[in-house]
Coordinates of C-alpha atoms in Angstrom, one line a residue:
Chain E
M1 CA 149.9 215.0 42.1
E2 CA 151.2 212.3 44.4
K3 CA 148.3 211.3 46.5
G4 CA 150.4 209.8 49.4
K5 CA 151.9 213.1 50.2
L6 CA 148.6 215.0 50.1
Y7 CA 146.9 212.8 52.7
S8 CA 148.9 214.4 55.4
I9 CA 147.3 217.8 55.1
P10 CA 144.9 218.4 57.9
G11 CA 141.3 219.4 57.2
T12 CA 141.3 218.0 53.7
V13 CA 140.0 214.8 52.1
I14 CA 140.7 213.2 48.7
S15 CA 137.6 212.7 46.6
T16 CA 137.6 209.1 45.6
Q17 CA 135.8 209.9 42.4
H18 CA 138.1 212.4 40.8
G19 CA 141.2 212.5 43.0
H20 CA 140.6 216.0 44.0
L21 CA 141.8 217.3 47.3
L22 CA 138.7 218.8 49.0
V23 CA 138.3 221.2 51.8
S24 CA 135.1 222.0 53.6
S25 CA 133.3 225.2 53.1
G26 CA 132.3 225.0 56.8
I27 CA 128.6 224.5 55.9
D28 CA 127.6 220.9 55.8
S29 CA 124.7 221.4 53.4
L30 CA 126.8 223.5 51.0
D31 CA 129.5 220.8 50.9
T32 CA 126.8 218.4 49.9
V33 CA 125.6 220.6 47.1
L34 CA 129.2 221.1 45.8
G35 CA 129.8 217.3 45.8
G36 CA 131.9 217.0 48.9
G37 CA 133.5 220.4 49.3
L38 CA 135.7 223.0 47.6
P39 CA 138.5 221.5 45.5
V40 CA 141.9 222.9 46.4
G41 CA 143.3 225.1 43.6
T42 CA 140.0 226.6 42.6
V43 CA 138.2 229.9 42.8
A44 CA 134.7 230.1 44.1
L45 CA 132.6 233.1 43.3
I46 CA 129.6 234.1 45.4
E47 CA 127.3 236.7 43.9
E48 CA 126.1 238.6 46.9
D49 CA 122.5 239.1 48.0
F50 CA 121.2 242.6 47.9
R51 CA 122.4 243.6 51.4
G52 CA 125.4 241.3 51.4
L53 CA 124.3 239.8 54.7
Y54 CA 124.1 236.1 53.8
S55 CA 127.1 236.1 51.6
K56 CA 129.1 237.4 54.5
V57 CA 127.9 234.5 56.6
L58 CA 129.1 232.1 53.9
L59 CA 132.5 233.8 53.9
K60 CA 132.7 233.6 57.7
Y61 CA 131.9 229.9 57.7
F62 CA 134.7 229.4 55.1
L63 CA 137.2 231.2 57.2
A64 CA 136.1 229.7 60.6
E65 CA 136.5 226.2 59.1
G66 CA 140.0 227.2 58.0
L67 CA 141.0 228.4 61.4
T68 CA 139.6 225.3 63.0
A69 CA 141.5 223.0 60.6
K70 CA 144.7 225.1 61.2
H71 CA 144.8 226.4 57.7
S72 CA 146.4 229.8 56.9
I73 CA 144.0 232.6 56.2
F74 CA 144.2 235.5 53.9
I75 CA 141.4 238.0 54.2
A76 CA 140.8 241.1 52.1
S77 CA 138.2 243.7 52.0
Q78 CA 137.9 247.4 51.2
D79 CA 134.3 247.8 52.5
V80 CA 134.9 246.7 56.1
N81 CA 137.9 246.2 58.2
P82 CA 138.9 242.5 57.6
A83 CA 139.8 242.3 61.3
N84 CA 136.1 242.9 62.1
I85 CA 135.1 239.9 59.9
V86 CA 137.6 237.7 61.7
S87 CA 136.5 238.9 65.1
E88 CA 132.9 237.9 64.3
L89 CA 133.7 234.3 63.2
P90 CA 131.4 231.7 64.6
A91 CA 132.6 229.4 67.4
V92 CA 133.3 225.8 66.8
I93 CA 131.1 223.3 68.6
E94 CA 131.1 219.5 69.1
S95 CA 127.9 218.6 67.3
D96 CA 125.3 219.9 64.9
P97 CA 123.5 222.8 66.8
E98 CA 120.1 222.3 65.2
P99 CA 119.9 218.8 63.7
E100 CA 117.6 218.4 60.6
N101 CA 116.0 215.1 61.2
P102 CA 114.9 214.3 64.7
S103 CA 115.1 210.5 65.0
K104 CA 111.8 210.0 66.7
G105 CA 109.6 210.7 63.7
H106 CA 111.3 208.2 61.4
E107 CA 109.1 205.2 62.0
I108 CA 105.9 207.1 61.1
N109 CA 107.5 208.6 58.0
D110 CA 108.4 205.2 56.7
K111 CA 104.9 203.9 56.9
M112 CA 103.3 206.9 55.2
K113 CA 102.2 206.2 51.7
I114 CA 103.4 208.7 49.1
A115 CA 102.6 208.8 45.4
F116 CA 104.8 206.3 43.6
R117 CA 106.5 208.8 41.4
Y118 CA 108.0 210.6 44.4
Q119 CA 109.2 207.4 46.0
N120 CA 112.7 207.5 44.7
I121 CA 113.1 211.2 45.4
S122 CA 114.6 211.8 48.8
S123 CA 113.1 214.5 50.8
A124 CA 116.4 215.7 52.3
M125 CA 119.6 216.0 50.3
Q126 CA 121.5 212.8 50.2
S127 CA 124.4 213.3 52.3
S128 CA 124.9 209.8 53.7
H129 CA 127.4 208.7 51.0
I130 CA 129.6 211.8 51.5
K131 CA 131.4 212.0 54.7
H132 CA 131.3 215.3 56.3
I133 CA 134.8 216.7 56.5
G134 CA 134.1 220.0 58.2
H135 CA 133.3 221.1 61.7
H136 CA 130.1 222.4 63.2
F137 CA 129.8 226.0 64.2
D138 CA 127.5 228.1 66.4
L139 CA 126.5 231.4 64.8
S140 CA 125.2 232.8 68.1
R141 CA 128.7 232.7 69.6
T142 CA 132.0 234.1 68.3
M143 CA 135.3 232.4 68.1
S144 CA 137.4 232.9 71.2
F145 CA 140.3 235.2 71.1
S146 CA 142.8 232.5 72.0
D147 CA 141.8 230.5 68.9
L148 CA 142.5 233.5 66.8
E149 CA 145.8 234.3 68.4
N150 CA 147.7 231.2 67.4
S151 CA 146.5 231.2 63.8
D152 CA 148.2 232.5 60.7
I153 CA 146.0 235.3 59.5
Y154 CA 146.9 238.0 56.9
Y155 CA 144.7 241.1 56.7
W156 CA 144.6 243.1 53.5
T157 CA 142.8 246.4 53.8
G158 CA 143.9 248.3 50.7
Q159 CA 145.4 251.0 52.8
R160 CA 149.0 250.9 51.7
I161 CA 148.8 250.8 47.9
E162 CA 152.0 251.6 46.0
T163 CA 151.2 253.5 42.9
G164 CA 153.2 252.0 40.2
T165 CA 152.6 251.3 36.5
N166 CA 150.6 248.2 36.1
S167 CA 148.1 246.7 33.8
F168 CA 145.1 247.2 36.1
L169 CA 143.2 250.5 36.0
N170 CA 142.9 250.4 39.8
P171 CA 146.2 249.7 41.5
A172 CA 144.3 248.1 44.4
Y173 CA 143.7 244.9 42.4
N174 CA 147.4 244.7 41.5
D175 CA 148.4 245.2 45.1
L176 CA 146.0 242.5 46.3
L177 CA 147.3 240.0 43.8
K178 CA 150.8 240.8 44.8
S179 CA 150.0 240.3 48.5
V180 CA 148.3 237.0 47.7
K181 CA 151.4 235.9 45.8
D182 CA 153.8 237.1 48.5
K183 CA 151.7 235.2 51.1
I184 CA 151.8 232.0 49.0
K185 CA 155.6 232.4 48.5
E186 CA 156.2 233.1 52.2
G187 CA 154.1 230.3 53.5
K188 CA 155.5 227.9 50.8
F189 CA 152.1 227.0 49.4
F190 CA 153.3 226.6 45.8
L191 CA 152.8 223.1 44.6
K192 CA 156.5 222.9 43.7
D193 CA 157.5 223.8 47.2
N194 CA 158.1 221.0 49.6
P195 CA 157.8 222.3 53.2
E196 CA 157.8 219.9 56.1
S197 CA 154.2 220.2 57.1
K198 CA 151.9 221.1 54.3
T199 CA 148.8 223.2 54.9
I200 CA 146.2 225.0 52.9
L201 CA 145.9 228.8 52.3
R202 CA 142.3 230.0 52.4
I203 CA 141.8 233.2 50.6
G204 CA 138.6 235.1 51.4
I205 CA 137.9 238.3 49.5
H206 CA 134.8 240.3 50.7
S207 CA 132.8 242.5 48.3
L208 CA 135.3 242.5 45.5
G209 CA 134.4 245.0 42.8
S210 CA 132.2 247.1 45.1
P211 CA 132.2 250.9 44.6
M212 CA 135.2 251.0 46.9
W213 CA 137.2 249.3 44.2
L214 CA 136.5 251.9 41.5
P215 CA 139.6 253.3 39.9
C216 CA 141.0 256.6 41.2
R217 CA 139.2 259.8 40.4
K218 CA 141.6 261.0 37.7
S219 CA 140.0 258.9 35.1
I220 CA 136.4 258.8 34.2
H221 CA 135.1 255.3 34.4
S222 CA 131.9 253.5 35.0
M223 CA 131.2 250.2 36.7
D224 CA 131.4 248.7 33.2
S225 CA 135.0 249.4 32.6
S226 CA 135.9 248.4 36.1
S227 CA 134.5 244.9 35.3
Q228 CA 137.5 244.7 33.0
D229 CA 139.7 244.9 36.1
L230 CA 137.6 242.3 37.8
N231 CA 137.8 239.9 34.9
M232 CA 141.6 240.2 34.8
F233 CA 141.9 239.9 38.6
I234 CA 139.9 236.7 38.8
F235 CA 141.7 235.2 35.8
C236 CA 145.1 236.0 37.4
L237 CA 143.9 234.8 40.8
R238 CA 142.8 231.5 39.2
A239 CA 146.2 231.1 37.6
L240 CA 147.8 231.8 41.0
V241 CA 145.6 229.5 43.0
R242 CA 145.9 226.6 40.5
S243 CA 149.7 226.6 41.1
A244 CA 149.4 226.5 44.9
N245 CA 147.8 224.7 47.8
A246 CA 145.2 227.4 48.1
V247 CA 141.5 227.9 47.7
A248 CA 139.8 231.2 47.2
V249 CA 136.2 232.4 48.0
I250 CA 135.2 235.7 46.6
T251 CA 132.0 237.6 47.1
V252 CA 131.0 240.1 44.5
P253 CA 128.1 242.5 44.7
S254 CA 126.7 241.5 41.3
Y255 CA 123.6 243.6 41.4
L256 CA 125.8 246.6 40.8
Y257 CA 126.9 245.3 37.5
G258 CA 125.0 244.8 34.3
E259 CA 123.6 241.4 33.4
E260 CA 126.3 240.2 31.2
S261 CA 129.4 241.9 32.7
L262 CA 130.0 239.1 35.2
E263 CA 129.9 236.4 32.5
R264 CA 133.6 236.5 32.1
C265 CA 134.2 236.3 35.9
I266 CA 132.0 233.3 36.1
H267 CA 133.9 231.7 33.2
S268 CA 137.2 232.3 35.0
S269 CA 136.0 230.9 38.3
D270 CA 135.4 227.3 38.9
I271 CA 132.4 227.4 41.2
S272 CA 129.9 230.1 41.0
M273 CA 126.9 230.6 43.2
R274 CA 124.3 233.3 43.7
L275 CA 122.3 234.2 46.7
Q276 CA 119.0 236.0 46.3
S277 CA 117.4 237.0 49.5
F278 CA 113.7 237.5 49.8
T279 CA 114.1 240.7 51.8
G280 CA 112.7 243.7 50.1
T281 CA 111.1 241.6 47.3
E282 CA 107.5 240.5 46.9
L283 CA 108.6 237.0 47.7
E284 CA 109.0 238.1 51.3
N285 CA 105.3 237.7 52.1
N286 CA 104.9 234.5 50.1
Q287 CA 103.3 231.9 52.4
S288 CA 105.0 228.9 50.9
L289 CA 108.4 230.5 51.2
Q290 CA 108.1 231.8 54.7
D291 CA 110.4 229.1 56.2
Y292 CA 113.3 230.3 54.1
H293 CA 115.4 233.5 53.6
G294 CA 116.2 233.3 50.0
F295 CA 117.1 231.3 46.9
F296 CA 120.5 229.7 46.4
Y297 CA 121.5 229.2 42.8
L298 CA 124.5 227.1 41.8
T299 CA 125.3 228.8 38.5
K300 CA 128.4 226.9 37.7
L301 CA 130.2 223.8 39.0
A302 CA 133.1 223.2 36.6
A303 CA 134.2 219.7 35.7
I304 CA 137.8 219.7 37.0
N305 CA 139.9 216.5 36.4
S306 CA 136.8 214.9 34.9
L307 CA 134.4 215.1 32.0
A308 CA 131.2 215.4 34.0
S309 CA 130.4 218.2 36.3
K310 CA 128.9 217.2 39.7
H311 CA 126.1 219.8 39.1
P312 CA 122.9 218.5 40.6
G313 CA 120.9 219.6 37.6
S314 CA 117.5 221.1 37.8
V315 CA 117.1 221.3 41.5
E316 CA 116.0 224.5 43.2
Y317 CA 117.8 225.4 46.5
V318 CA 116.8 227.7 49.2
F319 CA 118.7 228.9 52.2
K320 CA 117.7 229.9 55.7
L321 CA 119.7 231.5 58.4
R322 CA 118.7 230.0 61.7
R323 CA 119.8 231.3 65.1
K324 CA 122.8 229.1 65.3
K325 CA 123.2 227.7 61.8
F326 CA 123.1 228.5 58.1
V327 CA 121.4 225.8 56.0
I328 CA 121.0 225.2 52.3
D329 CA 118.0 223.1 51.5
M330 CA 116.1 221.8 48.5
L331 CA 113.0 223.8 47.9
H332 CA 109.8 222.0 48.9
L333 CA 106.5 223.7 48.6
P334 CA 104.4 222.9 51.7
P335 CA 101.1 221.1 51.2
D336 CA 98.2 223.5 50.3
I337 CA 96.4 223.1 53.7
G338 CA 97.3 226.2 55.6
D339 CA 95.8 228.5 53.1
D340 CA 92.3 227.2 53.5
K341 CA 92.1 228.1 57.1
E342 CA 93.3 231.5 56.5
N343 CA 90.8 232.0 53.7
K344 CA 88.0 231.0 56.1
K345 CA 89.3 233.4 58.7
K346 CA 89.1 236.2 56.2
E347 CA 85.6 235.3 55.3
S348 CA 84.4 235.1 58.9
V349 CA 85.6 238.6 59.6
P350 CA 82.4 240.5 60.7
M351 CA 81.4 243.1 58.2
L352 CA 79.4 246.2 58.7
G353 CA 76.3 246.8 56.7
C354 CA 73.1 245.1 56.0
G355 CA 74.4 241.8 54.7
G356 CA 75.3 240.5 58.1
S357 CA 78.4 238.7 59.1
N358 CA 78.0 235.1 57.9
K359 CA 76.6 235.6 54.5
H360 CA 76.1 232.4 52.5
L361 CA 77.8 232.3 49.2
L362 CA 74.5 231.5 47.4
E363 CA 72.7 234.4 48.9
F364 CA 72.5 237.6 46.9
Chain T
M1 CA 139.3 200.4 5.5
A2 CA 139.0 201.7 9.0
S3 CA 139.5 199.3 11.9
L4 CA 137.1 199.0 14.8
S5 CA 139.7 200.4 17.2
D6 CA 139.6 203.7 15.3
P7 CA 138.1 206.1 17.8
R8 CA 136.4 207.9 15.0
I9 CA 134.1 204.9 14.8
S10 CA 134.0 203.6 18.3
N11 CA 133.8 206.9 20.2
P12 CA 130.4 208.6 20.0
V13 CA 131.7 212.2 20.1
L14 CA 134.4 211.7 17.5
S15 CA 132.0 209.8 15.3
S16 CA 129.6 212.7 15.4
L17 CA 132.4 215.2 14.8
K18 CA 133.9 213.3 11.8
I19 CA 137.0 215.4 11.7
Q20 CA 139.0 214.5 8.6
S21 CA 142.6 215.4 7.9
N22 CA 141.5 218.0 5.3
D23 CA 139.6 220.0 8.0
R24 CA 142.1 222.7 8.5
I25 CA 140.4 225.1 10.8
I26 CA 138.2 223.7 13.5
F27 CA 136.4 226.2 15.7
I28 CA 134.6 225.3 19.0
R29 CA 132.3 227.9 20.4
E30 CA 131.3 227.5 24.0
N31 CA 128.2 229.5 24.9
A32 CA 127.8 230.8 28.4
L33 CA 127.8 228.2 31.2
A34 CA 128.2 225.3 28.8
D35 CA 131.4 223.4 28.9
S36 CA 133.1 222.5 25.6
N37 CA 136.2 221.1 27.1
F38 CA 135.3 217.5 26.3
I39 CA 135.6 218.3 22.6
I40 CA 139.2 219.1 22.9
T41 CA 140.0 216.2 25.1
H42 CA 138.3 213.9 22.7
L43 CA 140.0 215.4 19.7
L44 CA 143.4 214.8 21.4
K45 CA 142.4 211.1 21.6
Q46 CA 141.9 211.1 17.8
F47 CA 145.1 213.0 17.2
F48 CA 147.2 210.6 19.2
Y49 CA 145.6 207.7 17.5
E50 CA 146.5 209.2 14.1
K51 CA 150.0 209.7 15.3
S52 CA 149.8 213.4 14.8
R53 CA 151.8 215.9 16.7
V54 CA 150.1 218.5 18.8
C55 CA 151.1 221.9 20.0
F56 CA 148.7 222.8 22.9
L57 CA 148.2 226.3 24.3
T58 CA 146.4 225.9 27.6
L59 CA 144.8 229.0 29.1
H60 CA 141.7 227.6 30.8
N61 CA 142.6 224.3 32.3
T62 CA 145.8 223.0 33.7
L63 CA 147.9 220.1 32.5
D64 CA 146.8 218.0 35.5
H65 CA 143.2 218.3 34.4
Y66 CA 144.0 217.1 30.9
Q67 CA 146.1 214.3 32.2
N68 CA 143.3 213.1 34.5
V69 CA 140.7 213.3 31.8
G70 CA 143.0 211.8 29.2
K71 CA 143.5 208.7 31.4
K72 CA 139.7 208.3 31.5
L73 CA 139.6 208.5 27.7
G74 CA 142.5 206.1 27.2
Y75 CA 145.5 208.2 26.5
D76 CA 148.4 209.3 28.6
L77 CA 149.3 212.9 28.1
K78 CA 152.4 212.9 30.2
E79 CA 153.8 210.0 28.2
A80 CA 153.0 211.8 25.0
I81 CA 155.0 214.8 26.3
E82 CA 157.9 212.6 27.0
C83 CA 157.7 211.0 23.6
N84 CA 157.6 214.5 22.1
N85 CA 154.2 214.0 20.5
I86 CA 152.7 217.0 22.2
K87 CA 154.1 220.3 23.3
I88 CA 152.3 222.3 26.0
V89 CA 152.6 226.0 26.0
D90 CA 151.3 227.2 29.3
P91 CA 151.2 231.0 29.7
L92 CA 149.6 230.8 33.1
A93 CA 152.9 230.1 34.8
D94 CA 154.3 233.3 33.2
I95 CA 151.3 235.2 34.4
V96 CA 151.8 234.0 38.0
E97 CA 155.5 234.9 37.6
G98 CA 154.6 238.4 36.3
I99 CA 152.2 239.3 39.2
G100 CA 153.5 242.2 41.2
K101 CA 156.2 243.1 38.8
E102 CA 156.3 246.4 37.0
I103 CA 154.8 246.4 33.6
E104 CA 158.1 246.7 31.7
E105 CA 159.2 243.3 32.8
S106 CA 156.0 241.5 33.2
F107 CA 153.4 240.6 30.6
E108 CA 152.9 243.6 28.4
E109 CA 149.9 242.9 26.3
S110 CA 151.2 243.1 22.7
Q111 CA 154.5 241.5 23.7
M112 CA 152.8 238.6 25.4
L113 CA 150.9 237.6 22.2
K114 CA 154.0 238.0 20.1
C115 CA 156.1 235.9 22.4
L116 CA 153.4 233.3 22.6
F117 CA 153.1 233.1 18.9
L118 CA 156.8 232.8 18.4
S119 CA 157.1 230.0 20.9
I120 CA 154.2 228.2 19.2
K121 CA 155.8 228.8 15.8
K122 CA 159.1 227.4 17.1
H123 CA 157.4 224.2 18.3
I124 CA 155.5 223.7 15.1
D125 CA 158.5 224.3 12.8
N126 CA 160.3 221.8 14.9
Y127 CA 157.6 219.2 14.4
C128 CA 157.4 220.0 10.7
S129 CA 161.0 219.4 10.2
L130 CA 160.9 216.0 11.9
K131 CA 158.7 213.9 9.8
D132 CA 156.0 214.3 7.3
C133 CA 153.1 213.9 9.7
P134 CA 150.1 216.1 10.5
V135 CA 150.6 218.8 13.1
Y136 CA 147.7 220.3 15.1
L137 CA 147.7 223.6 17.0
V138 CA 145.1 223.5 19.7
I139 CA 144.2 226.7 21.6
D140 CA 142.1 226.2 24.6
D141 CA 140.1 229.3 25.1
V142 CA 141.3 232.2 23.0
S143 CA 138.8 234.4 24.8
H144 CA 141.0 234.5 27.9
F145 CA 143.2 237.0 26.2
L146 CA 140.3 239.4 26.6
D147 CA 140.5 238.9 30.4
L148 CA 144.1 240.0 30.2
A149 CA 143.0 243.4 28.8
I150 CA 144.6 242.7 25.5
D151 CA 143.2 244.8 22.7
L152 CA 140.7 243.1 20.5
S153 CA 142.5 243.9 17.2
Q154 CA 145.6 242.3 18.6
I155 CA 143.7 239.1 19.5
I156 CA 142.3 239.0 16.0
S157 CA 145.7 239.4 14.5
F158 CA 147.1 236.7 16.7
I159 CA 144.4 234.4 15.5
N160 CA 145.2 235.5 12.0
Y161 CA 148.8 234.5 12.4
C162 CA 147.8 231.1 13.8
I163 CA 145.4 230.5 10.9
N164 CA 148.0 231.4 8.4
L165 CA 150.1 228.5 9.7
T166 CA 147.6 226.3 7.9
N167 CA 149.1 227.4 4.6
N168 CA 151.4 224.4 5.2
D169 CA 149.4 221.4 4.2
N170 CA 150.4 219.4 7.3
I171 CA 149.1 221.9 9.8
S172 CA 145.6 222.3 11.2
V173 CA 144.3 224.6 13.9
V174 CA 141.7 223.9 16.6
I175 CA 140.5 227.0 18.4
N176 CA 138.1 227.1 21.4
A177 CA 136.4 230.2 22.5
H178 CA 134.0 231.0 25.3
V179 CA 131.2 233.5 24.5
G180 CA 129.7 235.5 27.3
S181 CA 130.2 239.2 26.6
K182 CA 130.1 241.4 23.5
N183 CA 133.8 241.3 22.8
D184 CA 133.8 237.5 23.0
E185 CA 131.1 237.5 20.4
I186 CA 133.3 239.5 18.0
V187 CA 136.2 237.1 18.4
A188 CA 133.9 234.1 18.0
K189 CA 132.2 235.5 14.9
S190 CA 135.4 236.3 13.2
V191 CA 136.8 232.8 13.7
Q192 CA 133.5 231.2 12.7
H193 CA 133.6 233.1 9.5
I194 CA 136.8 231.4 8.2
C195 CA 136.5 228.0 9.9
D196 CA 136.0 224.7 8.0
V197 CA 134.2 223.0 10.9
F198 CA 132.2 224.9 13.4
V199 CA 131.2 223.2 16.6
E200 CA 128.9 225.0 19.0
I201 CA 128.2 223.8 22.5
S202 CA 125.3 225.3 24.4
Q203 CA 123.1 224.5 27.3
L204 CA 119.6 223.4 26.8
K205 CA 117.4 226.4 26.2
T206 CA 114.8 225.1 28.6
G207 CA 117.2 224.8 31.6
K208 CA 118.9 221.9 33.1
S209 CA 118.1 218.2 32.7
T210 CA 119.5 215.1 34.3
D211 CA 119.2 213.2 31.0
I212 CA 120.9 215.7 28.8
T213 CA 123.9 217.9 29.5
G214 CA 123.6 220.2 26.5
L215 CA 123.3 220.7 22.8
M216 CA 126.1 220.3 20.2
T217 CA 125.8 221.8 16.8
I218 CA 128.2 220.8 14.1
Q219 CA 128.3 222.8 11.0
R220 CA 130.4 221.9 8.0
G221 CA 129.8 224.0 5.0
D222 CA 126.0 224.0 4.5
S223 CA 125.2 220.9 6.4
I224 CA 124.2 221.4 10.0
N225 CA 123.9 218.5 12.5
N226 CA 122.3 218.9 15.9
Y227 CA 123.1 216.5 18.7
H228 CA 122.3 216.2 22.3
Y229 CA 125.1 215.1 24.5
R230 CA 125.4 213.8 28.0
T231 CA 128.6 213.7 30.0
F232 CA 129.4 210.8 32.2
D233 CA 132.4 210.2 34.5
R234 CA 134.2 208.2 31.9
G235 CA 132.9 209.4 28.6
V236 CA 130.4 211.4 26.7
K237 CA 127.4 210.0 24.8
T238 CA 125.8 211.8 21.9
F239 CA 122.2 211.4 20.7
H240 CA 120.1 212.8 17.9
P241 CA 117.5 215.1 19.5
G242 CA 114.6 213.0 20.7
E243 CA 116.3 209.6 20.8
T244 CA 117.8 210.1 24.2
I245 CA 115.3 208.1 26.0
Y246 CA 116.1 204.9 24.1
N247 CA 119.8 205.2 24.7
L248 CA 119.8 206.0 28.4
Y249 CA 117.8 203.1 29.6
K250 CA 119.3 200.4 27.3

């Protein structure tokens, strides 16, 4: 790759370490976790949370960032109308809507003594050395219609599927691949093409492999055999995206599949992450996790163009969806102070019966 | 007498692997979420040092990736291609080409493997006729054929054909396979059964560590060697289990 030429693409930055061309995922904290952003020419797989709420937010950020940076967009879904996803994209704003560290408290923090073994561990994720390449978005407002009008957006709904012989069980996968390829060809995104102004194609696929993607009724298939289609699709998409100035983000409802059936998909994708929301689980009422909405697992971060992956190692991440902003954060358990008060409260609850209300622990 | 510049002595990965010219079938098994790619990139370094010729079937990573990693390890892949020391067979381009076409003209499963093997065979025959030097066939991730919905029996017979190439004393085969699902396991076990050197790359059982990237097991006949390895930006270090701490903070 000639680096000089690539510099001109808006909304991208070249990683000094590996020579990757990076684009932002739209979420500042996610870019930091991924080591700067999503490398162009890769496929990122997001395993959806149980209701698919938060994974959709990630996808929206990814697309909104693309629109703001004047990238072309390809959006596909069979579950919802992709036009709806686009109409709900967050609006771009000037600065961070809800900044993490208010500057006032800094001086006090510096003086505070902490145990020496924690001294070198930063409390927030180190983002200072990585320049933020994306924009800031406000989730409470939607992108204005005029912004959408001038952008290059392709919607794929799975409505007009030609039934031809192909190697997929479900022709929808084939059709989607074909549409992506046509789009890449038409927009001259192939690496071998040399258009006057280069840009990036962002491919967002929502809920790939959901029940809407099951093969047609003629054949008897279970979700298991449809994961064959999914494997093949992701492998072919990867081959396609590698040969173009494109980056793909796919969300997959992984809980519908068996434990091992997504292994191959993860192997074929370059980045794989999983969202596990607390909603509906016993973690929902856990006191120490009450600030967060779920766990964020970075299952795979492939080493592309290098020997070492930028995987942060054994760090646990959590995410929270604030009113205006989606944040991924390192998991910190709060100090064990709050619980004491609550225990006392429970004890002081007046009880009926002969013991009286404030019974001392030593009394029988 | 080997010189110090021999990567088999100076490079930690290659010195742990100890691949000799009489190791005909080398199999690399990559367990879920581990990354065994560094073995192949290191082996390429050794092959180029030995002035061997390589036929390289890339299914998982692109040429760009190997070029970038190669530069870090001290060899230039593109130059080697120009010097006709390595031939890259890249089916990914054909797959991209075949997307959207009817099955008759695009990649039909059995045809694809047949064509692939014939082109590999052509390159290798070509190398063999040139000069009496060792020729390596490197397959990066044979398990990707499973993704293409190719029948298991056909994949096995493809591997069989490749392995039969080693009947010629100059030819050796390096096969890499990822193991995640049941079918992967079948492919991996069958290659493991006939290989001379078996290399297994897995993650640490206990999770992730910042000091160790993973576990490397090298099996040659009855002898089994376990190593820990850690990947850096410009190289990979190997350790015997337990001695990591002395090496990292030297």
